[in-house]
Coordinates of C-alpha atoms in Angstrom, one line a residue:
Chain A
M77 CA -117.0 66.9 159.4
L78 CA -118.2 65.7 156.1
K79 CA -121.7 65.3 157.6
V80 CA -121.6 68.9 158.7
I81 CA -120.5 70.2 155.3
I82 CA -123.2 68.1 153.5
L83 CA -125.8 69.4 155.9
F84 CA -124.9 73.0 155.2
L85 CA -124.7 72.5 151.5
L86 CA -128.2 71.0 151.8
V87 CA -129.4 74.1 153.7
I88 CA -127.9 76.3 151.0
N89 CA -129.6 74.2 148.3
I90 CA -132.9 74.7 150.0
F91 CA -132.4 78.4 149.5
N92 CA -131.2 77.9 146.0
L93 CA -134.2 75.7 145.0
T94 CA -136.4 78.7 145.8
G95 CA -134.4 80.5 143.1
L96 CA -135.2 78.0 140.4
V97 CA -138.1 80.1 139.1
Y98 CA -139.1 80.6 135.6
A99 CA -139.8 84.3 136.2
E100 CA -143.1 84.1 134.4
D101 CA -144.4 87.1 136.2
K102 CA -141.4 89.2 135.4
Y103 CA -141.0 88.7 131.7
F104 CA -140.0 91.8 129.8
L105 CA -140.3 89.9 126.5
T106 CA -143.6 88.3 126.0
E107 CA -143.8 84.5 125.9
L108 CA -144.3 84.8 122.1
E109 CA -141.1 86.9 121.7
L110 CA -139.2 84.5 123.9
K111 CA -140.4 81.5 121.8
A112 CA -139.4 83.4 118.7
A113 CA -135.9 83.8 120.2
G114 CA -135.8 80.0 120.8
I115 CA -136.5 80.2 124.6
T116 CA -139.2 77.9 125.7
E117 CA -138.0 77.8 129.3
F118 CA -135.1 79.3 131.2
E119 CA -132.1 77.6 132.7
K120 CA -132.7 76.1 136.1
I121 CA -129.3 77.3 137.3
N122 CA -128.5 80.9 136.5
P123 CA -125.4 83.1 137.2
N124 CA -126.9 84.7 140.3
L125 CA -127.0 81.3 142.1
L126 CA -124.2 80.2 144.3
I127 CA -124.3 76.7 142.7
Y128 CA -123.5 78.2 139.3
P129 CA -119.8 77.4 139.4
F130 CA -120.6 73.7 139.7
K131 CA -122.7 73.9 136.5
R132 CA -119.8 75.6 134.7
L133 CA -117.4 73.0 136.1
K134 CA -119.7 70.2 134.7
E135 CA -119.8 71.9 131.3
N136 CA -116.1 72.4 131.2
I137 CA -115.4 68.7 132.1
K138 CA -117.9 67.6 129.4
Y139 CA -116.2 70.0 126.9
V140 CA -112.7 68.6 127.6
L141 CA -114.0 65.0 127.3
I142 CA -115.4 65.5 123.8
F143 CA -112.7 64.5 121.4
N144 CA -114.6 64.6 118.1
K145 CA -114.0 68.0 116.5
Q146 CA -117.5 68.2 115.0
K147 CA -119.2 67.3 118.3
K148 CA -117.0 69.7 120.2
N149 CA -118.2 72.5 117.8
E150 CA -121.8 71.5 118.2
Y151 CA -121.4 71.5 122.0
L152 CA -120.0 75.0 121.9
F153 CA -123.3 76.1 120.2
D154 CA -125.2 74.3 122.9
L155 CA -123.2 76.2 125.5
L156 CA -123.9 79.5 123.7
D157 CA -127.6 78.7 123.8
I158 CA -127.3 78.1 127.6
R159 CA -125.4 81.4 128.1
F160 CA -128.0 83.2 126.0
K161 CA -130.9 81.9 128.1
E162 CA -129.0 82.8 131.3
L163 CA -128.4 86.3 130.0
V164 CA -132.1 86.7 129.1
Y165 CA -133.2 85.4 132.4
I166 CA -130.9 87.9 134.3
I167 CA -132.1 90.9 132.3
N168 CA -135.7 89.8 132.3
S169 CA -135.8 89.4 136.1
D170 CA -134.0 92.7 136.5
K171 CA -130.9 91.4 138.2
I172 CA -128.8 94.3 137.0
G173 CA -125.9 93.3 139.3
F174 CA -125.4 90.2 137.2
I175 CA -125.8 91.6 133.7
S176 CA -122.1 92.3 133.2
F177 CA -121.0 88.9 134.5
S178 CA -123.6 87.1 132.3
A179 CA -122.7 89.2 129.3
D180 CA -119.0 88.4 129.7
R181 CA -119.8 84.7 129.9
F182 CA -121.8 84.9 126.7
N183 CA -119.1 86.9 124.9
T184 CA -116.4 84.4 126.0
T185 CA -118.4 81.6 124.4
I186 CA -118.7 83.5 121.2
G187 CA -114.9 84.1 121.4
Q188 CA -114.3 80.4 121.7
I189 CA -116.5 79.8 118.6
K190 CA -114.5 82.4 116.7
N191 CA -111.2 81.0 117.9
R192 CA -112.1 77.6 116.5
S193 CA -113.0 79.3 113.2
I194 CA -116.3 77.6 113.1
K195 CA -118.4 78.5 110.1
L196 CA -122.1 79.0 110.9
D197 CA -124.5 76.8 109.1
E198 CA -128.0 77.9 108.1
R199 CA -129.6 76.7 111.4
N200 CA -127.0 78.5 113.6
N201 CA -127.1 81.6 111.5
T202 CA -130.9 81.8 111.9
K203 CA -130.4 81.2 115.7
M204 CA -127.9 84.1 115.9
R205 CA -130.4 86.5 114.2
K206 CA -133.0 85.5 116.7
Y207 CA -130.6 86.2 119.5
L208 CA -129.9 89.6 118.0
K209 CA -133.5 90.5 117.8
A210 CA -134.2 89.5 121.4
L211 CA -131.0 91.2 122.7
E212 CA -131.8 94.5 120.9
R213 CA -135.3 94.4 122.5
L214 CA -133.8 93.7 125.9
R215 CA -131.1 96.4 125.4
D216 CA -133.7 99.1 124.8
R217 CA -135.3 98.4 128.1
Y218 CA -132.5 100.5 129.6
H219 CA -131.6 104.1 128.9
S220 CA -129.2 104.4 126.1
G221 CA -125.7 105.1 127.5
S222 CA -126.4 103.4 130.8
A223 CA -124.0 100.7 132.0
S224 CA -126.5 97.9 131.3
W225 CA -127.4 99.3 127.9
E226 CA -123.8 99.5 126.9
K227 CA -123.1 96.0 128.2
I228 CA -125.9 94.5 126.2
Q229 CA -124.9 96.5 123.1
Q230 CA -121.5 95.0 123.5
V231 CA -123.1 91.5 123.4
V232 CA -125.1 92.6 120.3
D233 CA -121.9 93.7 118.6
T234 CA -120.1 90.5 119.5
V235 CA -122.9 88.4 118.0
R236 CA -122.7 90.5 114.8
T237 CA -119.1 89.6 114.4
I238 CA -119.9 85.9 113.8
I239 CA -122.9 86.3 111.6
Chain B
M59 CA -81.0 70.6 161.9
A60 CA -83.6 72.5 164.0
K61 CA -81.6 75.7 163.7
Y62 CA -81.5 75.4 159.9
I63 CA -85.3 74.8 159.7
I64 CA -85.9 77.9 161.7
I65 CA -83.4 80.1 159.8
I66 CA -84.7 78.9 156.4
S67 CA -88.3 79.4 157.4
F68 CA -87.5 82.8 158.8
L69 CA -85.8 83.9 155.6
I70 CA -88.6 82.6 153.4
S71 CA -91.1 84.4 155.6
I72 CA -89.1 87.7 155.5
A73 CA -88.9 87.5 151.7
V74 CA -92.7 86.9 151.3
R75 CA -93.6 89.6 153.8
L76 CA -91.2 92.1 152.2
Y77 CA -92.9 91.4 148.9
F78 CA -96.4 92.2 150.3
I79 CA -95.0 95.3 152.0
L80 CA -93.4 96.6 148.9
I81 CA -96.5 96.2 146.7
G82 CA -98.7 97.6 149.5
K83 CA -100.7 100.8 149.4
H84 CA -101.9 103.3 151.9
V85 CA -105.5 101.9 151.9
G86 CA -108.0 100.3 154.2
D87 CA -107.2 100.0 157.9
I88 CA -103.7 101.5 157.3
H89 CA -105.4 104.7 156.4
L90 CA -107.6 104.6 159.5
I91 CA -104.7 103.9 161.8
Y92 CA -102.8 106.7 160.1
M93 CA -105.7 109.1 160.8
M94 CA -105.9 108.0 164.4
G95 CA -102.2 108.8 164.9
S96 CA -102.1 112.0 163.0
T97 CA -105.3 113.4 164.7
F98 CA -103.7 112.7 168.0
A99 CA -100.5 114.4 166.8
E100 CA -102.6 117.5 166.1
G101 CA -103.7 117.6 169.7
K102 CA -107.2 116.4 169.0
N103 CA -109.0 113.4 170.5
P104 CA -109.6 110.8 167.8
Y105 CA -112.5 109.2 169.8
L106 CA -114.4 112.5 169.4
V107 CA -113.4 113.3 165.9
Y108 CA -114.2 110.1 163.9
D109 CA -117.4 108.1 163.6
Y110 CA -115.5 104.9 162.7
Y111 CA -114.1 102.6 165.4
V112 CA -111.0 104.1 167.0
Y113 CA -108.7 101.4 168.5
T114 CA -107.7 101.3 172.2
P115 CA -105.2 104.0 173.3
L116 CA -102.0 102.1 173.1
V117 CA -102.4 101.8 169.4
I118 CA -102.9 105.5 169.1
F119 CA -99.7 106.1 171.0
L120 CA -97.9 103.5 168.9
E121 CA -99.1 105.1 165.6
R122 CA -98.2 108.6 166.9
F123 CA -94.7 107.3 167.3
T124 CA -94.8 105.5 164.0
L125 CA -95.6 108.8 162.3
L126 CA -92.2 110.1 163.3
L127 CA -90.4 107.2 161.5
P128 CA -91.0 107.8 157.8
S129 CA -88.9 111.0 157.7
I130 CA -86.1 109.1 159.5
V131 CA -86.1 105.9 157.5
H132 CA -87.3 107.5 154.3
L133 CA -90.1 105.0 153.8
P134 CA -93.9 105.7 153.5
F135 CA -96.1 105.3 156.5
H136 CA -97.9 102.2 155.1
M137 CA -94.6 100.4 155.0
V138 CA -93.3 101.6 158.4
T139 CA -96.4 100.7 160.3
K140 CA -96.3 97.1 159.1
F141 CA -93.0 96.7 161.0
W142 CA -94.8 96.2 164.3
P143 CA -97.1 93.2 163.5
N144 CA -94.3 91.5 161.5
L145 CA -91.9 92.0 164.4
A146 CA -94.5 90.6 166.7
D147 CA -94.9 87.5 164.5
F148 CA -91.2 86.8 164.6
L149 CA -91.0 87.3 168.4
T150 CA -94.0 85.0 168.8
A151 CA -92.2 82.4 166.7
L152 CA -89.1 82.6 168.9
L153 CA -91.2 82.5 172.1
L154 CA -93.0 79.4 170.8
Y155 CA -89.7 77.7 170.2
K156 CA -88.5 78.7 173.7
Y157 CA -91.7 77.3 175.2
F158 CA -91.4 74.0 173.3
I159 CA -87.8 73.5 174.4
R160 CA -88.7 74.3 178.1
T161 CA -91.5 71.7 177.9
Q162 CA -89.1 69.0 176.7
V163 CA -90.3 69.0 173.0
K164 CA -87.7 67.6 170.6
P165 CA -85.8 70.6 168.9
I166 CA -86.7 69.3 165.4
T167 CA -90.4 69.0 166.3
A168 CA -90.3 72.4 167.9
A169 CA -88.6 73.9 164.8
L170 CA -91.2 72.4 162.5
W171 CA -94.1 73.9 164.5
V172 CA -92.3 77.2 164.6
A173 CA -91.9 77.0 160.8
L174 CA -95.6 76.3 160.4
F175 CA -96.3 79.4 162.4
I176 CA -94.0 81.8 160.7
L177 CA -94.9 80.6 157.2
N178 CA -98.7 80.4 157.7
P179 CA -100.3 82.6 155.0
I180 CA -103.1 83.9 157.3
S181 CA -100.6 85.8 159.6
I182 CA -98.4 86.8 156.7
I183 CA -101.3 88.4 154.8
I184 CA -102.8 90.1 157.9
S185 CA -99.4 91.5 159.1
S186 CA -97.7 92.4 155.8
A187 CA -100.5 93.1 153.4
H188 CA -103.4 94.3 155.6
G189 CA -101.1 95.9 158.2
Q190 CA -103.4 94.9 161.1
L191 CA -102.0 94.8 164.6
D192 CA -103.6 91.6 165.9
S193 CA -100.3 89.8 166.0
V194 CA -99.0 92.4 168.5
F195 CA -101.6 91.7 171.2
S196 CA -101.4 87.9 170.5
L197 CA -97.7 88.2 171.4
F198 CA -98.5 89.7 174.8
I199 CA -101.1 87.0 175.5
L200 CA -98.5 84.4 174.7
I201 CA -96.1 86.1 177.1
A202 CA -98.9 86.1 179.7
I203 CA -99.4 82.3 179.2
Y204 CA -95.6 81.8 179.4
S205 CA -95.5 83.7 182.6
I206 CA -98.4 82.0 184.3
T207 CA -97.8 78.4 183.2
L208 CA -94.0 78.1 183.3
K209 CA -93.1 80.5 186.1
Q210 CA -95.6 80.5 188.9
K211 CA -93.8 83.5 190.5
Y212 CA -94.7 85.6 187.5
F213 CA -98.4 85.4 188.2
Y214 CA -98.8 89.2 188.3
L215 CA -96.5 89.7 185.3
S216 CA -98.9 87.6 183.4
A217 CA -101.7 90.0 184.4
L218 CA -99.7 93.0 183.2
M219 CA -99.0 91.3 179.9
L220 CA -102.6 90.4 179.4
G221 CA -103.4 94.0 180.3
I222 CA -101.1 95.4 177.6
S223 CA -102.7 93.1 175.1
I224 CA -106.1 94.6 176.1
A225 CA -104.7 98.1 175.8
I226 CA -103.8 97.2 172.2
K227 CA -107.2 95.7 171.2
P228 CA -110.0 95.0 173.7
N229 CA -111.0 91.5 172.7
P230 CA -108.5 89.7 175.0
V231 CA -110.9 90.8 177.7
M232 CA -112.8 87.6 177.0
L233 CA -109.7 85.6 178.2
I234 CA -109.4 87.2 181.6
P235 CA -111.7 84.7 183.5
F236 CA -109.5 81.8 182.2
F237 CA -106.3 83.4 183.4
I238 CA -107.7 84.3 186.8
T239 CA -109.0 80.8 187.4
F240 CA -105.9 79.1 186.1
N241 CA -104.1 79.1 189.4
K242 CA -105.6 78.1 192.7
T243 CA -105.2 81.5 194.4
N244 CA -107.3 83.3 197.0
L245 CA -109.9 85.9 196.2
K246 CA -107.5 88.8 197.1
A247 CA -104.9 87.6 194.6
K248 CA -107.6 87.2 191.9
F249 CA -108.8 90.7 192.6
Y250 CA -105.3 92.1 192.3
Y251 CA -104.8 90.1 189.0
L252 CA -108.1 91.6 187.7
M253 CA -107.1 95.2 188.6
L254 CA -103.7 94.7 187.0
T255 CA -105.2 93.5 183.7
F256 CA -107.1 96.8 183.4
A257 CA -104.3 99.0 184.6
P258 CA -102.5 99.5 181.2
L259 CA -105.8 100.4 179.5
A260 CA -106.9 102.7 182.3
V261 CA -103.5 104.5 182.4
T262 CA -103.2 105.0 178.6
L263 CA -106.9 106.1 178.4
I264 CA -106.5 109.0 180.8
P265 CA -105.4 111.6 178.3
F266 CA -108.4 110.8 176.1
L267 CA -110.9 111.1 179.0
L268 CA -110.3 114.8 179.6
Q269 CA -113.1 115.7 177.2
E270 CA -116.5 114.0 177.2
P271 CA -115.3 110.9 179.0
L272 CA -118.6 109.0 178.8
K273 CA -118.7 109.5 175.0
V274 CA -115.1 108.1 174.7
I275 CA -115.9 105.1 176.8
G276 CA -119.1 104.5 174.9
R277 CA -117.2 104.6 171.6
L278 CA -114.6 102.1 173.0
V279 CA -117.1 99.5 174.3
G280 CA -119.8 100.0 171.8
Y281 CA -118.0 98.5 168.9
S282 CA -119.6 95.3 167.6
G283 CA -117.2 94.4 164.7
I284 CA -117.6 94.4 161.0
N285 CA -119.8 91.8 159.3
D286 CA -117.3 90.4 156.8
M287 CA -116.4 86.8 157.6
G288 CA -117.8 83.6 158.9
L289 CA -121.6 83.6 159.4
A290 CA -121.9 87.1 158.0
A291 CA -120.2 86.1 154.8
I292 CA -122.5 83.1 154.4
F293 CA -125.6 85.3 154.8
R294 CA -124.1 87.9 152.4
G295 CA -123.5 85.2 149.8
I296 CA -127.0 83.8 150.1
W297 CA -128.5 87.3 149.9
Y298 CA -126.2 88.3 147.0
Q299 CA -128.1 85.9 144.8
I300 CA -131.1 88.2 144.6
N301 CA -129.5 91.1 142.8
A302 CA -125.8 91.2 143.7
A303 CA -126.5 93.3 146.8
I304 CA -123.8 93.2 149.4
D305 CA -125.9 94.4 152.3
I306 CA -127.1 91.8 154.7
P307 CA -130.8 92.0 155.6
L308 CA -131.8 92.6 159.3
V309 CA -128.1 92.8 160.1
N310 CA -128.5 94.7 163.4
K311 CA -131.0 92.2 164.7
L312 CA -128.8 89.3 163.7
L313 CA -125.8 91.0 165.4
S314 CA -127.8 91.5 168.6
V315 CA -129.1 87.9 168.7
N316 CA -125.7 86.5 167.9
K317 CA -124.2 88.5 170.8
L318 CA -126.6 86.7 173.2
I319 CA -125.8 83.3 171.7
F320 CA -122.1 83.9 172.0
F321 CA -122.5 85.2 175.6
A322 CA -124.5 82.1 176.6
G323 CA -122.0 79.8 174.9
Y324 CA -119.2 81.7 176.6
I325 CA -120.7 80.9 180.0
T326 CA -120.9 77.2 179.2
I327 CA -117.4 77.1 177.9
F328 CA -116.1 79.0 181.0
L329 CA -117.9 76.6 183.3
I330 CA -116.3 73.6 181.5
F331 CA -112.8 75.0 181.0
S332 CA -112.1 77.3 183.9
G333 CA -109.1 76.0 185.8
F334 CA -108.3 73.8 182.8
Q335 CA -104.5 73.1 182.8
K336 CA -104.2 73.6 179.1
L337 CA -104.7 77.4 179.1
S338 CA -103.8 77.8 175.4
K339 CA -106.4 75.2 174.5
A340 CA -109.1 77.0 176.5
I341 CA -108.2 80.1 174.5
V342 CA -108.5 78.2 171.3
V343 CA -112.0 77.0 172.4
I344 CA -113.1 80.5 173.2
Y345 CA -111.8 81.9 169.9
L346 CA -113.5 79.0 168.0
L347 CA -116.8 79.8 169.8
F348 CA -116.3 83.4 168.8
L349 CA -115.6 82.5 165.1
T350 CA -118.6 80.2 164.9
T351 CA -121.3 82.0 166.8
Y352 CA -120.5 85.7 166.5
F353 CA -121.7 87.8 163.5
G354 CA -119.2 90.7 163.5
I355 CA -116.1 88.9 162.4
S356 CA -113.4 90.8 160.6
V357 CA -110.7 89.1 158.5
Q358 CA -107.9 89.8 160.9
Y359 CA -109.6 87.8 163.7
L360 CA -108.6 84.7 161.8
V361 CA -105.0 85.1 163.2
W362 CA -106.0 85.1 166.8
L363 CA -106.0 81.4 167.6
I364 CA -103.0 80.4 165.5
P365 CA -100.2 80.8 168.0
F366 CA -102.2 79.1 170.8
A367 CA -103.2 76.1 168.7
I368 CA -99.5 75.8 167.7
L369 CA -98.5 76.0 171.3
E370 CA -100.8 73.0 172.0
R371 CA -99.3 71.3 168.9
D372 CA -102.8 70.7 167.7
K373 CA -102.6 69.4 164.1
M374 CA -106.1 70.7 163.4
I375 CA -104.4 74.0 162.9
I376 CA -103.3 72.8 159.4
P377 CA -106.8 72.5 157.9
Y378 CA -107.7 75.6 159.9
I379 CA -105.0 77.5 158.0
F380 CA -106.1 75.9 154.7
F381 CA -109.8 76.9 155.0
G382 CA -108.9 80.2 156.6
V383 CA -106.7 81.2 153.6
L384 CA -109.6 80.3 151.2
A385 CA -112.0 82.5 153.2
Q386 CA -109.4 85.2 153.5
L387 CA -108.6 85.2 149.7
G388 CA -112.3 85.3 149.0
F389 CA -112.7 88.3 151.3
Y390 CA -109.9 90.3 149.8
L391 CA -110.6 89.5 146.1
F392 CA -114.3 90.2 146.5
L393 CA -114.4 93.1 148.9
A394 CA -110.9 94.7 149.2
Q395 CA -108.5 93.6 146.4
N396 CA -106.3 96.6 146.9
I397 CA -105.5 95.7 150.5
L398 CA -104.1 92.3 149.4
L399 CA -102.6 93.1 146.0
G400 CA -101.7 96.7 146.6
N401 CA -100.2 98.2 143.4
L402 CA -100.9 95.0 141.4
S403 CA -104.7 95.3 142.0
T404 CA -106.5 96.0 138.7
E405 CA -110.2 95.3 139.5
A406 CA -112.8 97.2 141.4
S407 CA -114.5 95.6 144.4
F408 CA -117.6 93.4 144.3
Q409 CA -116.8 91.4 141.1
V410 CA -119.4 88.7 140.7
K411 CA -116.8 86.1 139.9
Y412 CA -115.2 86.3 143.3
I413 CA -118.5 85.8 145.3
Y414 CA -118.1 82.1 145.0
L415 CA -114.7 81.9 146.6
Y416 CA -115.9 84.3 149.3
F417 CA -119.0 82.3 150.0
Y418 CA -117.6 78.8 149.8
G419 CA -114.4 79.7 151.5
N420 CA -116.2 81.2 154.4
L421 CA -118.8 78.3 154.5
L422 CA -116.0 75.7 154.6
F423 CA -114.0 77.8 157.2
W424 CA -117.0 78.2 159.4
A425 CA -118.0 74.6 159.1
F426 CA -114.5 73.5 160.0
C427 CA -114.3 75.8 163.0
L428 CA -117.6 74.3 164.2
Y429 CA -116.3 70.8 163.8
W430 CA -113.0 71.6 165.6
L431 CA -114.9 73.3 168.5
T432 CA -117.2 70.2 168.8
K433 CA -114.2 67.9 168.7
I434 CA -112.4 69.7 171.5
I435 CA -115.5 69.9 173.7
S436 CA -116.3 66.2 173.1
S437 CA -112.7 65.1 174.0
D438 CA -111.0 67.5 176.4
G439 CA -114.4 69.0 177.5
R440 CA -115.8 65.6 178.4
I441 CA -112.8 64.7 180.5
Q442 CA -112.9 68.0 182.2
I443 CA -116.6 67.7 183.0
S444 CA -116.1 64.2 184.5
R445 CA -113.7 65.8 187.0
L446 CA -116.1 68.5 188.1
G447 CA -118.4 68.6 191.1
T448 CA -122.2 68.2 191.0
L449 CA -122.9 71.9 191.4
R450 CA -120.7 73.0 188.5
K451 CA -122.1 70.2 186.3
R452 CA -125.6 71.5 187.0
G453 CA -124.4 75.0 186.1
I454 CA -123.1 73.6 182.8
Y455 CA -126.5 72.0 182.0
V456 CA -128.4 75.1 182.9
S457 CA -126.1 77.3 180.8
L458 CA -126.4 74.9 177.9
I459 CA -130.2 75.1 178.1
V460 CA -130.0 78.9 178.1
F461 CA -127.6 78.7 175.1
I462 CA -130.1 76.6 173.2
I463 CA -133.0 78.9 174.2
F464 CA -131.1 81.9 172.7
F465 CA -131.3 80.3 169.3
Y466 CA -135.0 80.9 169.3
P467 CA -134.8 84.6 168.4
L468 CA -132.2 83.8 165.7
I469 CA -134.7 81.3 164.2
E470 CA -137.4 83.9 164.2
I471 CA -135.1 86.4 162.3
L472 CA -134.1 83.7 159.9
K473 CA -137.7 83.0 159.1
Q474 CA -138.2 86.7 158.3
I475 CA -135.1 86.6 156.1
V476 CA -136.3 83.5 154.2
V477 CA -139.7 85.2 153.6
L478 CA -137.8 88.3 152.2
F479 CA -135.5 86.1 150.2
W480 CA -138.4 84.1 148.7
A481 CA -140.2 87.2 147.6
R482 CA -137.3 88.8 145.9
I483 CA -135.3 85.9 144.3

């Protein structure tokens, strides 16, 4: 039975590997703008992929196993960076169906940062401003008032709460 | 002790079922069943009125009768109609116990198997949350098995019971060849048996054939199922990655090809297991083949094999229930939360967060069914083949080759899907 399951997971992964694209042809933001927002390359596993929960599981396990408060805080910012790249990938590649889900994941991570009352240092503050700039550009890709526009605006508002 | 196990499991089951019934809503298939009954009550022919699949006539008569009950018992229709499948589950449990005792199974062992049946979440959800009637026809199949295996003189009663189950839902038609070949009877007896199995359907269908009979028959036999579970769910999950679309590409082609594969596999299984003295196990094999190869699987089909696997005391039913519940929960949470949670449902359908449970639940369930099917064929099937004559063995090999050849069109369609997937992901 195990062999059968492994075989099918492999088949699914073949499909998934095809999804590990960097969406270079689909960029809404130019490469320069992406670099300005701190994105040199996208995440290999994004929320549209079926293996995404395993990535989240791995992150959660790592988060639980960090006992040093300072390192835990730093890891949260790493996670926020991952969520931001995922969100940008989803919007850039026009996967509208996943915007709400990706935005919620991003907002949740900001919520975690706020819950831990972490004060933003200069580096993270600059990073947040870069996020804002990129998100506002991405938001304006959609008609104002549309579901996607409102969802991204919600993300923009959430980022502003921690700056 | 056995009595206490049965009483306690029955009480727990009643409590859980009542909970689902009380939080339930008039949604999904309940609404469709209601419309079938009410249209018939208005003197119209539901087969000519609706474009969705209208069940076989006995269900229409049953629901017409059920429509009379809410005003008597002062309960809404969606609660009253669930009485039938739940009653069928409890009667099935009692019949299973009776069967076990008659076949010299220890009372405590029998009681534990019965408890497993009456407490299995798949049946509880389908009967009390979804309100589907699949347990009702399963009960009649069980009576048919009981009649044909334990009391040889009730050969024709078995045909009638099987016929009633077909008049409730048509899928037990695929079991007829196994019942007919179970006993060594002459051709005449087999012919009478066959006629009797179609008698209840024919008799109850008459009132609906007065207008446009060909259209009515076409509607009855033309249904291919809903692509919700098993293979269809796996395809949907993979395709969903592109842009959260729930439509499966080339679905009609897939369905047609899978029909051929199932049919070819059915012939092979029939050649191996016809005349097999474990009739309920042969039924389990056919249902497993259906669940693994067919594309139009609805969530309620998961209950079909449970009573028959329990009748065989096959412990594989435990992981089947486990994986089945995962797949089932994935289905309801992703596609139809209000059917499962009723008034407690707060989210709209198609939430991304539930696609993972839907996909992996169905993947595991499908893989397990395939494993179980292979296991039975390689154990019971191998023994059965060794007892067969040369001609039938050759027939099995030929049908097996045809079965494999029928995978070719499926591979061609899969190639097209992969190309589409690659271009859009």
